[in-house]
Structure formats: structure tokens, C-alpha cells
mmCIF file of C-alpha atoms in Angstrom:
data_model
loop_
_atom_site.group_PDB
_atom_site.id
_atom_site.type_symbol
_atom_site.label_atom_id
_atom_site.label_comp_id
_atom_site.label_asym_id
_atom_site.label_seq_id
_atom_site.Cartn_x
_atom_site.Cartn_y
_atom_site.Cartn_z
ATOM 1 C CA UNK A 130 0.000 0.000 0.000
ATOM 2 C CA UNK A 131 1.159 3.347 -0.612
ATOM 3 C CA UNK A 132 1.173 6.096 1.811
ATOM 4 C CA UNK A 133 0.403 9.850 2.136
ATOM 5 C CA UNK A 134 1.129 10.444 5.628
ATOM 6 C CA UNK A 135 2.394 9.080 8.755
ATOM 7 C CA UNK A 136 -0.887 7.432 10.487
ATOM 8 C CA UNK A 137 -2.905 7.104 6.847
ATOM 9 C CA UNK A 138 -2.651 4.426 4.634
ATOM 10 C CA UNK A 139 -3.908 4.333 0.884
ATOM 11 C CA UNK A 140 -5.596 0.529 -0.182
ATOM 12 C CA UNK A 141 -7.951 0.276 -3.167
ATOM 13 C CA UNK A 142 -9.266 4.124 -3.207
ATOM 14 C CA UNK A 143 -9.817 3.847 0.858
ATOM 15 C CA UNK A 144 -7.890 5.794 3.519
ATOM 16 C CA UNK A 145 -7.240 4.270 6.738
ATOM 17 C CA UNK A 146 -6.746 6.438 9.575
ATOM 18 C CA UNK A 147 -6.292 5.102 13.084
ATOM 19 C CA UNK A 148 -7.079 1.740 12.321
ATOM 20 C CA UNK A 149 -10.744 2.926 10.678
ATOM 21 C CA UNK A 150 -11.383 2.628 6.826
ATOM 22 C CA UNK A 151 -12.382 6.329 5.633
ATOM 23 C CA UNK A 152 -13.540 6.510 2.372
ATOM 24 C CA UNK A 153 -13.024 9.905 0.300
ATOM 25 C CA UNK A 154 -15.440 11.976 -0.661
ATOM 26 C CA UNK A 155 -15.568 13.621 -4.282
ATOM 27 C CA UNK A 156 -18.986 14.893 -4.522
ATOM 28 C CA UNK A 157 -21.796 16.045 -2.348
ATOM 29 C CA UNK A 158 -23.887 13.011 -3.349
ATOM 30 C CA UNK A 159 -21.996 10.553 -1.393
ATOM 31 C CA UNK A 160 -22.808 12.476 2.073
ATOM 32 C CA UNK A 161 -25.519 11.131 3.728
ATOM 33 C CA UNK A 162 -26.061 12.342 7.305
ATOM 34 C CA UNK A 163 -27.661 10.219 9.604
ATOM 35 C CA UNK A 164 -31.314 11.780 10.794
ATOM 36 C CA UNK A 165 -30.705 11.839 14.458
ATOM 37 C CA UNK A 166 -27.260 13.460 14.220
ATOM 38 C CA UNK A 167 -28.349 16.898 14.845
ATOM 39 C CA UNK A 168 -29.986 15.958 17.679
ATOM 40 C CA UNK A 169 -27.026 14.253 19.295
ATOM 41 C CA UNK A 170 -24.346 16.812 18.652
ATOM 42 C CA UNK A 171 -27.109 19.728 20.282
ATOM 43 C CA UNK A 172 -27.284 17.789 23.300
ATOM 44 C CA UNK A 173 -23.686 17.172 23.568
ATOM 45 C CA UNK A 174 -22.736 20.777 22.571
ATOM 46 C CA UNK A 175 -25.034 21.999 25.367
ATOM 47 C CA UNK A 176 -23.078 19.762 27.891
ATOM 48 C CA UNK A 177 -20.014 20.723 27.053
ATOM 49 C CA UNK A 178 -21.070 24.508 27.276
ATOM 50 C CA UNK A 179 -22.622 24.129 30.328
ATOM 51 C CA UNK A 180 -19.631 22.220 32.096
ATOM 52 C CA UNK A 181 -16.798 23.629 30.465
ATOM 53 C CA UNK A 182 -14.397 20.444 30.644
ATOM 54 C CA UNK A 183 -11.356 21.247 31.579
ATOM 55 C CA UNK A 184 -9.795 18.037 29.406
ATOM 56 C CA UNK A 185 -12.709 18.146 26.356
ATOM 57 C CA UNK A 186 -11.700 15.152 24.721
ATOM 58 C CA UNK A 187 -11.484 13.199 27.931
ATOM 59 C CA UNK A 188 -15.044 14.162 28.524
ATOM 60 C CA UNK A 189 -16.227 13.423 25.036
ATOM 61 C CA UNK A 190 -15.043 9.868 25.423
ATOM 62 C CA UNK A 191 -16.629 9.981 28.531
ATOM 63 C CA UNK A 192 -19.951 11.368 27.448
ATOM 64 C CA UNK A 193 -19.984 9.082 24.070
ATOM 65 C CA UNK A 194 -19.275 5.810 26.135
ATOM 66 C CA UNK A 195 -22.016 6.690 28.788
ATOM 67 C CA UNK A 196 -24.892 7.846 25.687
ATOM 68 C CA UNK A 197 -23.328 4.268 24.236
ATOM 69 C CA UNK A 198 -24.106 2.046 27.293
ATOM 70 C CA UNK A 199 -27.515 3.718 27.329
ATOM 71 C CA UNK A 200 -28.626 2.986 23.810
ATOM 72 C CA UNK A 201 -27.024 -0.494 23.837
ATOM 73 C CA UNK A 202 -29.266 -1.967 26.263
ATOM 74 C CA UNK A 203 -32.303 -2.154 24.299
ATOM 75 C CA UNK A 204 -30.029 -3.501 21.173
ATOM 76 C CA UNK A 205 -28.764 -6.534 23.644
ATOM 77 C CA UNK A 206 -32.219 -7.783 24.553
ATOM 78 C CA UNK A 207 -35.537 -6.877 24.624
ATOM 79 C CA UNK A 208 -36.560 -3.516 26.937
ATOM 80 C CA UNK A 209 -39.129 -4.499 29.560
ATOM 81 C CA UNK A 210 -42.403 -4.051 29.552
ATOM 82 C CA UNK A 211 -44.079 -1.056 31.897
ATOM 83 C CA UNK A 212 -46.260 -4.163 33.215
ATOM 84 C CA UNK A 213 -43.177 -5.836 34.100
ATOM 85 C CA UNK A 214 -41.644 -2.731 36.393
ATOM 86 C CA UNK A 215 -45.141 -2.526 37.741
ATOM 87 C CA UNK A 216 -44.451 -6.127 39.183
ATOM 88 C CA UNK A 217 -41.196 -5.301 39.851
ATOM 89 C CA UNK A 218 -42.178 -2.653 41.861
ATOM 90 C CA UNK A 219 -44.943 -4.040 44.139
ATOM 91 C CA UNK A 220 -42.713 -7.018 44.805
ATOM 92 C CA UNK A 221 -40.342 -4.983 46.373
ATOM 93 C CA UNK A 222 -42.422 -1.375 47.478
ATOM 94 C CA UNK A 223 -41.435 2.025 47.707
ATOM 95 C CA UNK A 224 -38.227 3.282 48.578
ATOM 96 C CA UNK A 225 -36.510 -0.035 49.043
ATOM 97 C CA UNK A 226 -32.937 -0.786 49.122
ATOM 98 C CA UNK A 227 -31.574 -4.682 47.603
ATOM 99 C CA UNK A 228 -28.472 -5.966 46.814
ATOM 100 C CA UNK A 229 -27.146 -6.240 43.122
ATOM 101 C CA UNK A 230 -27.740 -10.383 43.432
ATOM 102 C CA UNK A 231 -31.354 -9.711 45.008
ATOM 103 C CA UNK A 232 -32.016 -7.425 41.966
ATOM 104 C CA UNK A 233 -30.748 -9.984 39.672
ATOM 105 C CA UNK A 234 -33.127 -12.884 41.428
ATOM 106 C CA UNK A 235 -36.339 -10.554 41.324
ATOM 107 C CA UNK A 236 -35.578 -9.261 37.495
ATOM 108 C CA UNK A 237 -35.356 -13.088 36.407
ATOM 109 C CA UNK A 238 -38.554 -14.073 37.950
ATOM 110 C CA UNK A 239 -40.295 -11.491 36.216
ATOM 111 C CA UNK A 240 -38.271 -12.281 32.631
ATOM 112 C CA UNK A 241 -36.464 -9.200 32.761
ATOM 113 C CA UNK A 242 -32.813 -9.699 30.641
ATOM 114 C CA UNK A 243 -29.641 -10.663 32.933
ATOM 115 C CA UNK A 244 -27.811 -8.164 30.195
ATOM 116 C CA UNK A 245 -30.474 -5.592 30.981
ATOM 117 C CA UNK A 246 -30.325 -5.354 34.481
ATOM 118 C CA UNK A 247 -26.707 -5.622 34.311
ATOM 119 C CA UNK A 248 -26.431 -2.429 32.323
ATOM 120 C CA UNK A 249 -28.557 -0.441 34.302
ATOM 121 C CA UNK A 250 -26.722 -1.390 37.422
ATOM 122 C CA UNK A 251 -23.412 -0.345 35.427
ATOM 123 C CA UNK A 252 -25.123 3.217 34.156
ATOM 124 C CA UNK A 253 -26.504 3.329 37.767
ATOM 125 C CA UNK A 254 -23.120 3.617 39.324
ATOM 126 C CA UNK A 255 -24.562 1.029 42.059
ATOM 127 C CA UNK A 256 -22.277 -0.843 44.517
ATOM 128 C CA UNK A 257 -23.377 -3.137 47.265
ATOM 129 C CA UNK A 258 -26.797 -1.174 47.837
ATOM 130 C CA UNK A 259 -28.880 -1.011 45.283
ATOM 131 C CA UNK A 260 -31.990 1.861 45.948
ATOM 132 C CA UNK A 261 -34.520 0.260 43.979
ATOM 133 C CA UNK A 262 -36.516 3.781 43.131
ATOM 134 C CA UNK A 263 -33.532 4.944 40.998
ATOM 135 C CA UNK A 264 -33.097 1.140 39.515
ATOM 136 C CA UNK A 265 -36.369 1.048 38.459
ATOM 137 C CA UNK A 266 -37.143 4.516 37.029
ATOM 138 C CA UNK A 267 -33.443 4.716 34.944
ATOM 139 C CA UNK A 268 -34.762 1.001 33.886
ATOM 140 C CA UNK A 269 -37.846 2.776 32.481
ATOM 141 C CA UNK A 270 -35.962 5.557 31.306
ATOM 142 C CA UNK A 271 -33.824 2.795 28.902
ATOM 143 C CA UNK A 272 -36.812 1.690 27.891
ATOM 144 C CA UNK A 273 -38.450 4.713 26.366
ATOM 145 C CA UNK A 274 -37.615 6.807 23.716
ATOM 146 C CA UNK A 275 -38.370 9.944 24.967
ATOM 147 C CA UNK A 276 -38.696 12.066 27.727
ATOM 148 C CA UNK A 277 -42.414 12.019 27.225
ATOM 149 C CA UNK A 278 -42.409 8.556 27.300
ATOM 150 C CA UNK A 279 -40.683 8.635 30.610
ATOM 151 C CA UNK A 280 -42.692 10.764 32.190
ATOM 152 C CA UNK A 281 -46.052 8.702 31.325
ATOM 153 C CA UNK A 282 -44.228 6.028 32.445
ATOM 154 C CA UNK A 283 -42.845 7.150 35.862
ATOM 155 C CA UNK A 284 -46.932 7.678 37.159
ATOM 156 C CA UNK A 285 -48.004 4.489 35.160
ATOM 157 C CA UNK A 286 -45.376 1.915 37.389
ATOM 158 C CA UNK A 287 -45.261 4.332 40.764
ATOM 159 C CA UNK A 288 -48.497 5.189 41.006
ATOM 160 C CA UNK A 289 -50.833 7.957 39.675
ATOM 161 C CA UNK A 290 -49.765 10.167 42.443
ATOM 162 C CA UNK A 291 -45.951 10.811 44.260
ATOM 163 C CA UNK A 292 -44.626 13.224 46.668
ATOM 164 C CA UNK A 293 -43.493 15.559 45.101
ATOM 165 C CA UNK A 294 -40.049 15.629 46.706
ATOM 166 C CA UNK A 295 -39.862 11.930 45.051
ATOM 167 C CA UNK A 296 -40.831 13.346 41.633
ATOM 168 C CA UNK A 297 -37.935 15.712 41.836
ATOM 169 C CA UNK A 298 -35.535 12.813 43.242
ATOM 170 C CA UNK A 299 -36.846 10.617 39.292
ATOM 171 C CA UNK A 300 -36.205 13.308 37.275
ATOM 172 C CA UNK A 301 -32.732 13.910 38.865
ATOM 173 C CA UNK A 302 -31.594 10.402 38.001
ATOM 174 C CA UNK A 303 -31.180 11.423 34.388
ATOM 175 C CA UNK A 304 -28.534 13.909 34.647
ATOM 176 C CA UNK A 305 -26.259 14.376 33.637
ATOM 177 C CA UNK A 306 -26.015 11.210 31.023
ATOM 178 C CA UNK A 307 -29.431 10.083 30.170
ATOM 179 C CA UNK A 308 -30.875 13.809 29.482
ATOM 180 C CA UNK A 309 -28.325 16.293 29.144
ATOM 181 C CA UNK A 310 -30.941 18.611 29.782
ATOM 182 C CA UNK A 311 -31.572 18.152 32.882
ATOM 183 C CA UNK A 312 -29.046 20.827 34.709
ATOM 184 C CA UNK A 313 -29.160 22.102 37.780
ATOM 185 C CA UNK A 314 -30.659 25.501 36.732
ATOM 186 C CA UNK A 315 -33.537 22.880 35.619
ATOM 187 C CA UNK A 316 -33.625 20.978 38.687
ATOM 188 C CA UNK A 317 -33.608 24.437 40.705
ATOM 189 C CA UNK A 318 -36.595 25.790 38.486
ATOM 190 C CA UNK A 319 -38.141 22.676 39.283
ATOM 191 C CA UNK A 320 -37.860 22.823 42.317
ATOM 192 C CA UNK A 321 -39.230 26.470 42.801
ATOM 193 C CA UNK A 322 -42.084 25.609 40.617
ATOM 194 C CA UNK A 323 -43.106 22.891 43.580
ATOM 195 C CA UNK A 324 -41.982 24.909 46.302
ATOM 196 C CA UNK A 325 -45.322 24.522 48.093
ATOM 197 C CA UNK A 326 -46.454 21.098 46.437
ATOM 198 C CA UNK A 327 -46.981 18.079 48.219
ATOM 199 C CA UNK A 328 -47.798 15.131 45.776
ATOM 200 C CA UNK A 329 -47.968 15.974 42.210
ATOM 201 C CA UNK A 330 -49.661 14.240 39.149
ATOM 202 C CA UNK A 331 -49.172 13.618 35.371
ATOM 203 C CA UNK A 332 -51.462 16.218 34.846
ATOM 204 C CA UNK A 333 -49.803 18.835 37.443
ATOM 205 C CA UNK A 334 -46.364 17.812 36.252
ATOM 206 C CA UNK A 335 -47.101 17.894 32.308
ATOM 207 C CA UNK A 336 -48.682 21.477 33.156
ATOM 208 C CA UNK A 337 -45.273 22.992 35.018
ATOM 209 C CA UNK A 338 -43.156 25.495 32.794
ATOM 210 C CA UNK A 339 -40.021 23.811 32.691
ATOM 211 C CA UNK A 340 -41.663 20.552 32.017
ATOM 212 C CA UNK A 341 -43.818 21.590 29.193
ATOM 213 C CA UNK A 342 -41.469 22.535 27.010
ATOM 214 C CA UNK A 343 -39.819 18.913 27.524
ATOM 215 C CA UNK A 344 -42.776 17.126 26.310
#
């Protein structure tokens, strides 16, 4: 093979760069941008504005690998039901705390994926406790494809109505990786938009500002 530079091989009208097969482009007609491109690189420009990395490619690998992780799980096996987390849930009630093995046991009686459950324990960040609130609802969260989605979902396996201190603690689980959206000026708005709320809704939470414009 010939070569151009150090790092880039020519072979058969390809270059490779880095180990990956690039080839050229000569005219507009062989660009074809993927649909949901935009969206991704808004979302990740937005993070890195709002935390200013102090090592950005670092933190792109980082944020990549984590948005990876999430959108693998539903390639690996199938996403569970909402019926199954409902089951899940009243087996083992609000605000409980399990262990990643008693997780394991309780997801495979219901026929939720060892791969699944494994993931979300990995994008969870849990050790020996596992708090099965923020298990559940980042399950759900894998499992829809929008925040919409997740918020229909969050009153449809926890019940029509939550404290609204509990609502806050859901949506919190997806920052910073799951929605890059969800800051802390959101959280904070939230929060001040509840200040004298004590259970909340679909209806009451679809209807606040800074979840309206979300959904």
C-alpha cells in the first residue's frame, strides 16, 4: 500500500486512519447524514457549554461511552415491559434498598434480561446497595424513547400520584447522562415551581413550565 502520511494508509481508493477505513469523498452526493445526528451533537454541545471540561476530549469519550451504554441496552435484549416494572415494583415497594444479586433474582422471575439489568446497574453507578426507586425509574428511562415517554411512564409503574419531593428525586436520576438537559438551573426551576407542592400528578407535572417545554 502506498502512503500519504504518517498514520494514513492508501488501499484500493480507501484511507485508513487510526485503524478505521475512511472513504473519500468527491462529490456532495456521497454524504448522507444520519437523521438523528443533529440531535445528538445539540445535546452534547449543550453539555459541554454548560460544564466547560477542563480536558474536552477526555469528557467526550466519557460522554460518548455513557450515551453508548444507554442505547445499547435495548439492542442486547428486549426492553421491559411497563407491566413488568409494575411487578417489579410491588414485589419490592417504595423506597426499598436490595443488593445487586437480590435485583438480579427478582428481574429473572419477572423475565427481565440478565444483560439488561446488568447495564442499568453499570449506568446506575450502584455498589453493594442497590436503591430500587432509581433502579427502576433509569430502567424505564432505557426503555423509552423519549422524555415524554418517561414521564407517562414514571406515574403508570409508581403510582398515579408521588410526593413531590420523590418526583424531583426521578427526574434527577437522568442527569447528567441520560438527558443532558436536565441541569441544575432545571432541577432548581423545578424545584421552585413545587416549592409549596406536596404530591404531584401527570397532569400537574405535564402542566409545570419547565416541564412543558420537555414534552
Amino acid at each position: 500500500a502506498n502512503t500519504r502520511k504518517t498514520g494514513q494508509e492508501v488501499s484500493g481508493g480507501s484511507v485508513r486512519m487510526g485503524g478505521l477505513e475512511v472513504e473519500p469523498i468527491y462529490c456532495a452526493e456521497q454524504i448522507v447524514v444520519p437523521t438523528d445526528l443533529a440531535d445528538i451533537l445539540k445535546a452534547y454541545t449543550k453539555e459541554v457549554i454548560r460544564r466547560h471540561p477542563d480536558e474536552l476530549l477526555e469528557f467526550s469519550a466519557r460522554y460518548f461511552r455513557n450515551l453508548a451504554d444507554v442505547a445499547s441496552s435495548a439492542q442486547e435484549a428486549s426492553a421491559p415491559s411497563q407491566e413488568q416494572l409494575q411487578v417489579f415494583h410491588q414485589r419490592v415497594g417504595d423506597s426499598a434498598t436490595l443488593t445487586p444479586e437480590q435485583v438480579h433474582s427478582v428481574a429473572a422471575q419477572i423475565g427481565i434480561a440478565k444483560s439488561v439489568v446488568a447495564k442499568v446497574l453499570g449506568v446506575g453507578r450502584f455498589a453493594s446497595a442497590v436503591d430500587m426507586d432509581k433502579f427502576l425509574f433509569l430502567l424505564l428511562a432505557m426503555s423509552c424513547e423519549n422524555f415524554a415517554a418517561v414521564l407517562q411512564g414514571l406515574f403508570s409503574v409508581f403510582g398515579q400520584k408521588l410526593e413531590a419531593v420523590r418526583f424531583q428525586a426521578f427526574i434527577s436520576y437522568l442527569a447528567p447522562d441520560m438527558d443532558p438537559e436536565i441541569t441544575t438551573q432545571f432541577l432548581n426551576d423545578l424545584n421552585s415551581q413545587l416549592i409549596d407542592v406536596e404530591m404531584v400528578t401527570y397532569d400537574t407535572t405535564a402542566s409545570l413550565p419547565c416541564i412543558s417545554v420537555k414534552i
